Amino acid sequence: MYYIYLDTKIIGAIQQLIVYFSNQIFPYENTVVIYKKYKKHWQIFNKLFKNAGITAIPFERYSQIQMKEGGIVFYLFNAQSNCRIVSDRGLTHIFVTHGESNKVSSVKPIIRIYDHVTTAGQGGIDRFLMHNTFTPYDIEHKRILTMGDTFTGQTGLSASPQQQNIAFYAPTWEGGIPSENYSSLANPDLVAGQLIAACNGSHIRHILIKPHPNTGHRLKEYRTQLIRLISILKQQDFAISVFEPYFDISFFKKRHLKKQGIYFTNDLARYYATIAFCDVSAIETQLLNEKIPYSLFCKHDHFDYLKKAGLLAFYHQNLICLDKPNGETHPYLSPELKAYMIDATFEQIPLHARIKKLAELIK
């Protein structure tokens, strides 16, 4: 039996989890989501799970949680209450994250509470070692398991070049605390300039924007910054599409944008990304996996991290510094970085069979 434990008030977290089911990674028939019941959120969560066909059980008191001994519990997000569930030693506890990234939040010491942690490839292992989150002894004893692109997610924007050709921009959110803020939305003018230059150079007139589902959760002004960016791009006569499910703004603001000619979409299958722009986030790994050339917005501190990790050579003028502009940049896809970040071992195993394979690896 498989269980997924959730303690969150963020609707975007539920939406991210549902994708793992729709991609057939978690089996509907023997996976149960156990989630904390918050008064203002649980009915929305319940509706989302029900519409997705996912078995989900809310709880108010921990004594209400029932999991069969010998089962496996998966965690996509770190929460303080995870510690209570991990204390049940009749279960196996695996942190699978909700996307592979170089954010510092990915290597917090709390991650050691789990029996096993998954990562995409060697890059993730080295990241944990570099931050002293795990030791070589942990690696040797299968505390960290490489699962390739199983839990990286996907943009779906590289499926068919016959679809509408666009430039893709996916900013991350502002993070739970200031030190974890990797969002480029604090610099809408700089971002706009980079997108405009790259699109003009590639003869692209349509930009698709997919905000992070948590945008504005800590700092509401980031939604305003996103609207400002959209307006700047529209003034340059670009066609702008925005992924609506992840854009939490009022009805009136949305109507105003629509009057300006902004198109809101729920379906990304009609688009094909020729180039992309992202922040330090899981989107970078997705773009690598789907072989979409991209530019990475980051702060100068991240340059220092990449240099220390020996990764700076993998980038070829596709790093855009937010606090110290570094001149001309170009979207680029690094095959060397892809091979380092995403283990190809699982490519021959279909998505629906990978959880079973993971269970075999931890026996």
Short mmCIF file of C-alpha atoms in Angstrom, two decimals:
data_model
loop_
_atom_site.label_atom_id
_atom_site.label_comp_id
_atom_site.label_asym_id
_atom_site.label_seq_id
_atom_site.Cartn_x
_atom_site.Cartn_y
_atom_site.Cartn_z
CA MET A 1 0.00 0.00 0.00
CA TYR A 2 1.23 3.50 -0.86
CA TYR A 3 0.41 6.65 1.09
CA ILE A 4 1.12 10.32 0.42
CA TYR A 5 1.19 12.60 3.46
CA LEU A 6 0.32 16.29 3.08
CA ASP A 7 0.21 19.11 5.61
CA THR A 8 -0.30 22.29 3.62
CA LYS A 9 -2.65 25.22 3.13
CA ILE A 10 -1.40 25.92 -0.40
CA ILE A 11 -3.74 24.94 -3.22
CA GLY A 12 -0.80 24.88 -5.63
CA ALA A 13 0.67 21.98 -3.67
CA ILE A 14 -2.45 19.92 -4.37
CA GLN A 15 -2.30 20.82 -8.04
CA GLN A 16 1.32 19.71 -8.21
CA LEU A 17 0.49 16.40 -6.54
CA ILE A 18 -2.39 15.69 -8.92
CA VAL A 19 0.03 15.85 -11.84
CA TYR A 20 1.93 12.84 -10.45
CA PHE A 21 -1.27 10.84 -10.64
CA SER A 22 -2.28 12.07 -14.11
CA ASN A 23 1.22 11.14 -15.32
CA GLN A 24 0.64 7.61 -13.95
CA ILE A 25 3.57 7.78 -11.50
CA PHE A 26 1.36 7.10 -8.48
CA PRO A 27 -1.22 4.37 -9.11
CA TYR A 28 -4.82 5.39 -8.40
CA GLU A 29 -5.84 1.93 -7.25
CA ASN A 30 -3.53 1.51 -4.24
CA THR A 31 -2.39 5.03 -3.30
CA VAL A 32 -4.16 7.01 -0.57
CA VAL A 33 -3.51 10.69 0.16
CA ILE A 34 -3.65 11.55 3.86
CA TYR A 35 -3.98 15.30 4.36
CA LYS A 36 -4.38 17.72 7.26
CA LYS A 37 -7.86 19.23 7.49
CA TYR A 38 -7.79 23.02 7.67
CA LYS A 39 -11.19 24.75 7.94
CA LYS A 40 -10.66 27.23 5.11
CA HIS A 41 -9.03 24.80 2.71
CA TRP A 42 -10.09 21.20 3.12
CA GLN A 43 -13.34 21.43 1.13
CA ILE A 44 -11.44 22.92 -1.81
CA PHE A 45 -8.80 20.19 -1.48
CA ASN A 46 -11.50 17.53 -1.25
CA LYS A 47 -13.13 18.77 -4.46
CA LEU A 48 -9.81 18.82 -6.31
CA PHE A 49 -8.99 15.26 -5.25
CA LYS A 50 -12.50 14.04 -6.06
CA ASN A 51 -12.45 15.58 -9.53
CA ALA A 52 -9.06 13.98 -10.15
CA GLY A 53 -10.29 10.53 -9.05
CA ILE A 54 -7.80 10.34 -6.18
CA THR A 55 -8.58 8.60 -2.88
CA ALA A 56 -7.89 11.22 -0.23
CA ILE A 57 -8.67 11.14 3.50
CA PRO A 58 -8.59 14.31 5.64
CA PHE A 59 -7.69 14.21 9.33
CA GLU A 60 -7.96 16.60 12.27
CA ARG A 61 -6.22 14.56 14.96
CA TYR A 62 -3.19 12.36 14.40
CA SER A 63 -4.96 9.51 16.17
CA GLN A 64 -7.32 9.38 13.18
CA ILE A 65 -4.52 8.44 10.76
CA GLN A 66 -4.53 4.77 9.86
CA MET A 67 -1.87 3.27 7.62
CA LYS A 68 -1.24 -0.43 7.12
CA GLU A 69 2.02 -1.72 8.54
CA GLY A 70 4.56 -2.39 5.82
CA GLY A 71 3.23 0.42 3.64
CA ILE A 72 5.31 3.16 2.05
CA VAL A 73 4.66 6.82 2.83
CA PHE A 74 5.75 9.42 0.28
CA TYR A 75 6.35 13.08 1.12
CA LEU A 76 6.42 15.82 -1.51
CA PHE A 77 6.80 18.77 0.86
CA ASN A 78 8.62 19.31 4.12
CA ALA A 79 6.31 20.18 7.03
CA GLN A 80 6.95 20.11 10.75
CA SER A 81 4.24 17.50 11.25
CA ASN A 82 6.08 15.11 8.93
CA CYS A 83 8.20 14.24 11.97
CA ARG A 84 5.18 12.74 13.70
CA ILE A 85 4.40 10.45 10.79
CA VAL A 86 8.04 9.42 10.32
CA SER A 87 8.08 8.22 13.91
CA ASP A 88 5.90 5.25 12.86
CA ARG A 89 8.63 2.69 12.23
CA GLY A 90 6.20 0.13 10.86
CA LEU A 91 6.21 2.15 7.64
CA THR A 92 8.92 3.14 5.16
CA HIS A 93 9.24 6.89 4.65
CA ILE A 94 10.46 8.33 1.33
CA PHE A 95 10.89 12.01 0.46
CA VAL A 96 10.37 12.40 -3.28
CA THR A 97 10.12 16.22 -3.39
CA HIS A 98 7.85 18.03 -5.86
CA GLY A 99 10.58 18.85 -8.34
CA GLU A 100 14.38 18.80 -8.62
CA SER A 101 16.15 22.12 -8.14
CA ASN A 102 19.26 23.90 -6.84
CA LYS A 103 17.25 25.89 -4.30
CA VAL A 104 18.72 25.86 -0.80
CA SER A 105 15.35 24.62 0.47
CA SER A 106 16.11 21.33 -1.30
CA VAL A 107 18.99 20.51 1.05
CA LYS A 108 17.67 21.46 4.48
CA PRO A 109 18.91 19.17 7.30
CA ILE A 110 15.33 18.12 8.11
CA ILE A 111 15.44 15.91 5.04
CA ARG A 112 17.54 13.44 7.04
CA ILE A 113 14.47 12.31 8.99
CA TYR A 114 13.30 10.15 6.07
CA ASP A 115 14.45 6.59 5.44
CA HIS A 116 15.18 7.42 1.80
CA VAL A 117 15.33 10.49 -0.41
CA THR A 118 15.03 10.44 -4.19
CA THR A 119 16.91 12.68 -6.58
CA ALA A 120 17.14 12.85 -10.36
CA GLY A 121 20.82 12.05 -10.80
CA GLN A 122 24.41 12.61 -9.75
CA GLY A 123 23.83 16.35 -9.49
CA GLY A 124 21.40 15.83 -6.64
CA ILE A 125 23.74 13.47 -4.81
CA ASP A 126 26.61 15.94 -5.05
CA ARG A 127 24.32 18.76 -3.89
CA PHE A 128 23.48 16.86 -0.71
CA LEU A 129 27.15 16.04 -0.08
CA MET A 130 28.28 19.61 -0.74
CA HIS A 131 25.85 20.95 1.88
CA ASN A 132 26.70 18.14 4.35
CA THR A 133 23.07 17.05 4.36
CA PHE A 134 24.17 13.47 3.75
CA THR A 135 27.49 11.64 3.96
CA PRO A 136 29.24 9.17 1.64
CA TYR A 137 28.14 6.48 4.12
CA ASP A 138 24.51 7.47 3.51
CA ILE A 139 25.00 7.21 -0.24
CA GLU A 140 26.57 3.78 0.10
CA HIS A 141 23.62 2.54 2.17
CA LYS A 142 20.93 3.75 -0.27
CA ARG A 143 19.66 6.72 1.71
CA ILE A 144 19.61 8.60 -1.60
CA LEU A 145 18.17 6.94 -4.69
CA THR A 146 18.46 8.33 -8.21
CA MET A 147 15.17 8.10 -10.09
CA GLY A 148 15.94 9.97 -13.31
CA ASP A 149 13.05 12.13 -14.51
CA THR A 150 10.40 10.31 -12.44
CA PHE A 151 9.68 13.19 -10.08
CA THR A 152 11.00 16.14 -12.10
CA GLY A 153 7.66 16.86 -13.74
CA GLN A 154 7.37 18.21 -17.26
CA THR A 155 6.35 21.34 -19.08
CA GLY A 156 4.88 19.39 -22.02
CA LEU A 157 6.09 22.14 -24.36
CA SER A 158 8.43 20.02 -26.47
CA ALA A 159 5.95 17.42 -27.69
CA SER A 160 5.36 18.59 -31.26
CA PRO A 161 7.04 21.32 -33.37
CA GLN A 162 3.76 21.49 -35.33
CA GLN A 163 2.14 23.26 -32.38
CA GLN A 164 2.13 27.04 -31.91
CA ASN A 165 5.70 28.34 -31.60
CA ILE A 166 6.31 30.36 -28.42
CA ALA A 167 8.89 31.61 -25.94
CA PHE A 168 8.22 30.20 -22.47
CA TYR A 169 8.71 32.11 -19.21
CA ALA A 170 8.20 30.34 -15.87
CA PRO A 171 9.11 32.46 -12.83
CA THR A 172 9.24 30.77 -9.43
CA TRP A 173 7.54 32.15 -6.33
CA GLU A 174 9.06 34.36 -3.65
CA GLY A 175 9.76 31.49 -1.24
CA GLY A 176 8.56 30.90 2.29
CA ILE A 177 11.31 33.13 3.78
CA PRO A 178 13.45 35.92 2.24
CA SER A 179 16.60 33.77 2.03
CA GLU A 180 14.74 31.31 -0.21
CA ASN A 181 13.54 33.91 -2.71
CA TYR A 182 14.77 33.04 -6.21
CA SER A 183 12.01 34.80 -8.12
CA SER A 184 12.87 37.08 -11.03
CA LEU A 185 9.51 38.86 -10.63
CA ALA A 186 11.23 41.41 -8.39
CA ASN A 187 12.92 42.67 -11.59
CA PRO A 188 10.14 42.95 -14.20
CA ASP A 189 11.96 45.54 -16.33
CA LEU A 190 15.15 43.46 -16.55
CA VAL A 191 13.14 40.32 -17.33
CA ALA A 192 11.14 42.12 -20.01
CA GLY A 193 14.32 43.40 -21.66
CA GLN A 194 15.83 39.92 -21.80
CA LEU A 195 12.65 38.33 -23.19
CA ILE A 196 12.21 41.04 -25.81
CA ALA A 197 15.83 40.80 -27.01
CA ALA A 198 15.78 36.99 -27.21
CA CYS A 199 12.40 36.87 -28.94
CA ASN A 200 13.42 39.48 -31.49
CA GLY A 201 16.63 37.55 -32.17
CA SER A 202 14.67 34.31 -32.67
CA HIS A 203 11.78 35.93 -34.58
CA ILE A 204 9.22 34.89 -31.97
CA ARG A 205 6.16 37.06 -31.35
CA HIS A 206 4.26 34.94 -28.84
CA ILE A 207 5.23 34.54 -25.16
CA LEU A 208 3.65 31.99 -22.84
CA ILE A 209 3.90 32.72 -19.11
CA LYS A 210 3.37 30.02 -16.49
CA PRO A 211 3.58 31.50 -12.98
CA HIS A 212 4.41 29.35 -9.99
CA PRO A 213 1.16 28.28 -8.26
CA ASN A 214 2.39 29.88 -5.00
CA THR A 215 3.16 33.29 -6.52
CA GLY A 216 2.10 35.99 -4.07
CA HIS A 217 1.58 33.56 -1.20
CA ARG A 218 4.13 35.40 1.00
CA LEU A 219 4.48 38.69 -0.89
CA LYS A 220 1.29 39.72 -2.68
CA GLU A 221 3.12 42.41 -4.64
CA TYR A 222 4.70 39.69 -6.78
CA ARG A 223 1.35 39.26 -8.51
CA THR A 224 1.41 43.00 -9.25
CA GLN A 225 4.96 42.68 -10.60
CA LEU A 226 3.81 39.90 -12.92
CA ILE A 227 0.98 42.08 -14.22
CA ARG A 228 3.50 44.89 -14.82
CA LEU A 229 5.74 42.52 -16.80
CA ILE A 230 2.80 41.39 -18.93
CA SER A 231 1.89 45.02 -19.69
CA ILE A 232 5.47 45.85 -20.74
CA LEU A 233 5.58 42.89 -23.12
CA LYS A 234 2.15 43.68 -24.54
CA GLN A 235 3.24 47.27 -25.27
CA GLN A 236 5.92 45.77 -27.53
CA ASP A 237 3.17 44.06 -29.58
CA PHE A 238 3.85 40.53 -28.36
CA ALA A 239 1.01 38.06 -28.12
CA ILE A 240 0.82 37.01 -24.47
CA SER A 241 -0.72 33.83 -23.10
CA VAL A 242 -0.89 33.10 -19.37
CA PHE A 243 -1.51 29.72 -17.73
CA GLU A 244 -4.69 30.59 -15.84
CA PRO A 245 -4.80 27.89 -13.11
CA TYR A 246 -1.59 29.25 -11.56
CA PHE A 247 -2.48 32.97 -11.80
CA ASP A 248 -4.37 33.94 -8.64
CA ILE A 249 -5.69 37.46 -9.28
CA SER A 250 -9.11 39.06 -8.91
CA PHE A 251 -11.84 38.75 -11.51
CA PHE A 252 -11.64 42.47 -12.26
CA LYS A 253 -7.86 42.47 -12.82
CA LYS A 254 -8.20 39.46 -15.08
CA ARG A 255 -10.97 41.13 -17.05
CA HIS A 256 -8.81 44.23 -17.46
CA LEU A 257 -5.95 42.13 -18.85
CA LYS A 258 -8.29 40.36 -21.23
CA LYS A 259 -9.43 43.73 -22.56
CA GLN A 260 -5.76 44.47 -23.29
CA GLY A 261 -5.62 41.33 -25.42
CA ILE A 262 -4.02 38.96 -22.90
CA TYR A 263 -5.11 35.37 -23.49
CA PHE A 264 -5.68 33.02 -20.55
CA THR A 265 -5.36 29.30 -21.17
CA ASN A 266 -5.86 26.07 -19.22
CA ASP A 267 -4.23 23.89 -21.86
CA LEU A 268 -0.53 23.98 -22.75
CA ALA A 269 -0.75 21.14 -25.29
CA ARG A 270 -1.24 23.59 -28.16
CA TYR A 271 2.16 25.26 -27.59
CA TYR A 272 5.73 24.38 -28.57
CA ALA A 273 8.61 26.16 -26.80
CA THR A 274 11.54 27.13 -29.01
CA ILE A 275 13.29 28.97 -26.18
CA ALA A 276 12.56 29.37 -22.48
CA PHE A 277 13.39 31.49 -19.43
CA CYS A 278 13.24 30.33 -15.83
CA ASP A 279 14.50 30.99 -12.32
CA VAL A 280 16.48 28.70 -10.03
CA SER A 281 13.71 26.14 -9.64
CA ALA A 282 12.49 22.73 -10.75
CA ILE A 283 11.60 24.21 -14.14
CA GLU A 284 15.30 24.22 -15.08
CA THR A 285 15.48 20.44 -14.70
CA GLN A 286 12.29 20.05 -16.72
CA LEU A 287 13.71 22.15 -19.55
CA LEU A 288 16.91 20.09 -19.52
CA ASN A 289 14.89 16.89 -19.58
CA GLU A 290 12.75 18.08 -22.49
CA LYS A 291 15.75 19.53 -24.38
CA ILE A 292 14.41 23.08 -24.55
CA PRO A 293 17.14 25.78 -24.78
CA TYR A 294 16.78 28.22 -21.89
CA SER A 295 18.21 31.18 -20.01
CA LEU A 296 18.40 31.10 -16.23
CA PHE A 297 17.64 34.16 -14.10
CA CYS A 298 19.64 34.05 -10.88
CA LYS A 299 21.36 36.22 -8.32
CA HIS A 300 25.13 36.62 -8.12
CA ASP A 301 25.22 34.28 -5.12
CA HIS A 302 24.08 31.50 -7.40
CA PHE A 303 27.03 32.15 -9.72
CA ASP A 304 29.27 31.58 -6.71
CA TYR A 305 27.43 28.35 -5.87
CA LEU A 306 27.77 27.03 -9.43
CA LYS A 307 31.48 27.91 -9.42
CA LYS A 308 32.05 26.15 -6.10
CA ALA A 309 30.14 23.10 -7.33
CA GLY A 310 32.17 23.01 -10.54
CA LEU A 311 29.08 23.55 -12.69
CA LEU A 312 29.74 26.98 -14.16
CA ALA A 313 31.41 25.43 -17.22
CA PHE A 314 28.14 23.67 -18.09
CA TYR A 315 26.50 27.02 -18.84
CA HIS A 316 27.23 28.94 -22.05
CA GLN A 317 26.09 32.57 -21.78
CA ASN A 318 22.63 31.51 -20.64
CA LEU A 319 22.95 32.80 -17.07
CA ILE A 320 21.26 36.15 -16.43
CA CYS A 321 22.37 37.88 -13.24
CA LEU A 322 19.52 39.78 -11.55
CA ASP A 323 21.61 41.95 -9.22
CA LYS A 324 24.76 42.39 -11.35
CA PRO A 325 23.84 42.42 -15.07
CA ASN A 326 26.40 40.36 -16.96
CA GLY A 327 26.02 41.50 -20.56
CA GLU A 328 24.68 39.62 -23.56
CA THR A 329 23.06 36.24 -22.94
CA HIS A 330 21.53 33.53 -25.12
CA PRO A 331 19.22 30.58 -24.43
CA TYR A 332 21.22 27.36 -24.51
CA LEU A 333 20.79 23.66 -23.82
CA SER A 334 23.72 21.88 -22.18
CA PRO A 335 23.85 18.13 -22.90
CA GLU A 336 26.60 17.78 -20.29
CA LEU A 337 24.44 19.39 -17.62
CA LYS A 338 21.46 17.20 -18.55
CA ALA A 339 23.53 14.02 -18.22
CA TYR A 340 24.85 15.19 -14.86
CA MET A 341 21.49 16.24 -13.46
CA ILE A 342 19.23 13.43 -14.76
CA ASP A 343 20.21 9.77 -14.58
CA ALA A 344 19.20 8.04 -17.81
CA THR A 345 18.87 4.60 -16.18
CA PHE A 346 15.11 4.88 -15.75
CA GLU A 347 14.38 6.05 -19.30
CA GLN A 348 13.59 2.50 -20.41
CA ILE A 349 11.14 1.96 -17.55
CA PRO A 350 7.61 3.34 -18.16
CA LEU A 351 6.37 5.90 -15.65
CA HIS A 352 3.65 3.62 -14.30
CA ALA A 353 6.25 0.98 -13.33
CA ARG A 354 8.73 3.21 -11.53
CA ILE A 355 7.15 3.28 -8.08
CA LYS A 356 7.20 -0.51 -8.06
CA LYS A 357 10.87 -0.40 -9.07
CA LEU A 358 11.57 2.06 -6.26
CA ALA A 359 9.92 -0.28 -3.77
CA GLU A 360 12.19 -3.08 -4.98
CA LEU A 361 15.31 -0.91 -4.57
CA ILE A 362 14.65 -0.24 -0.88
CA LYS A 363 14.01 -3.86 0.15
#
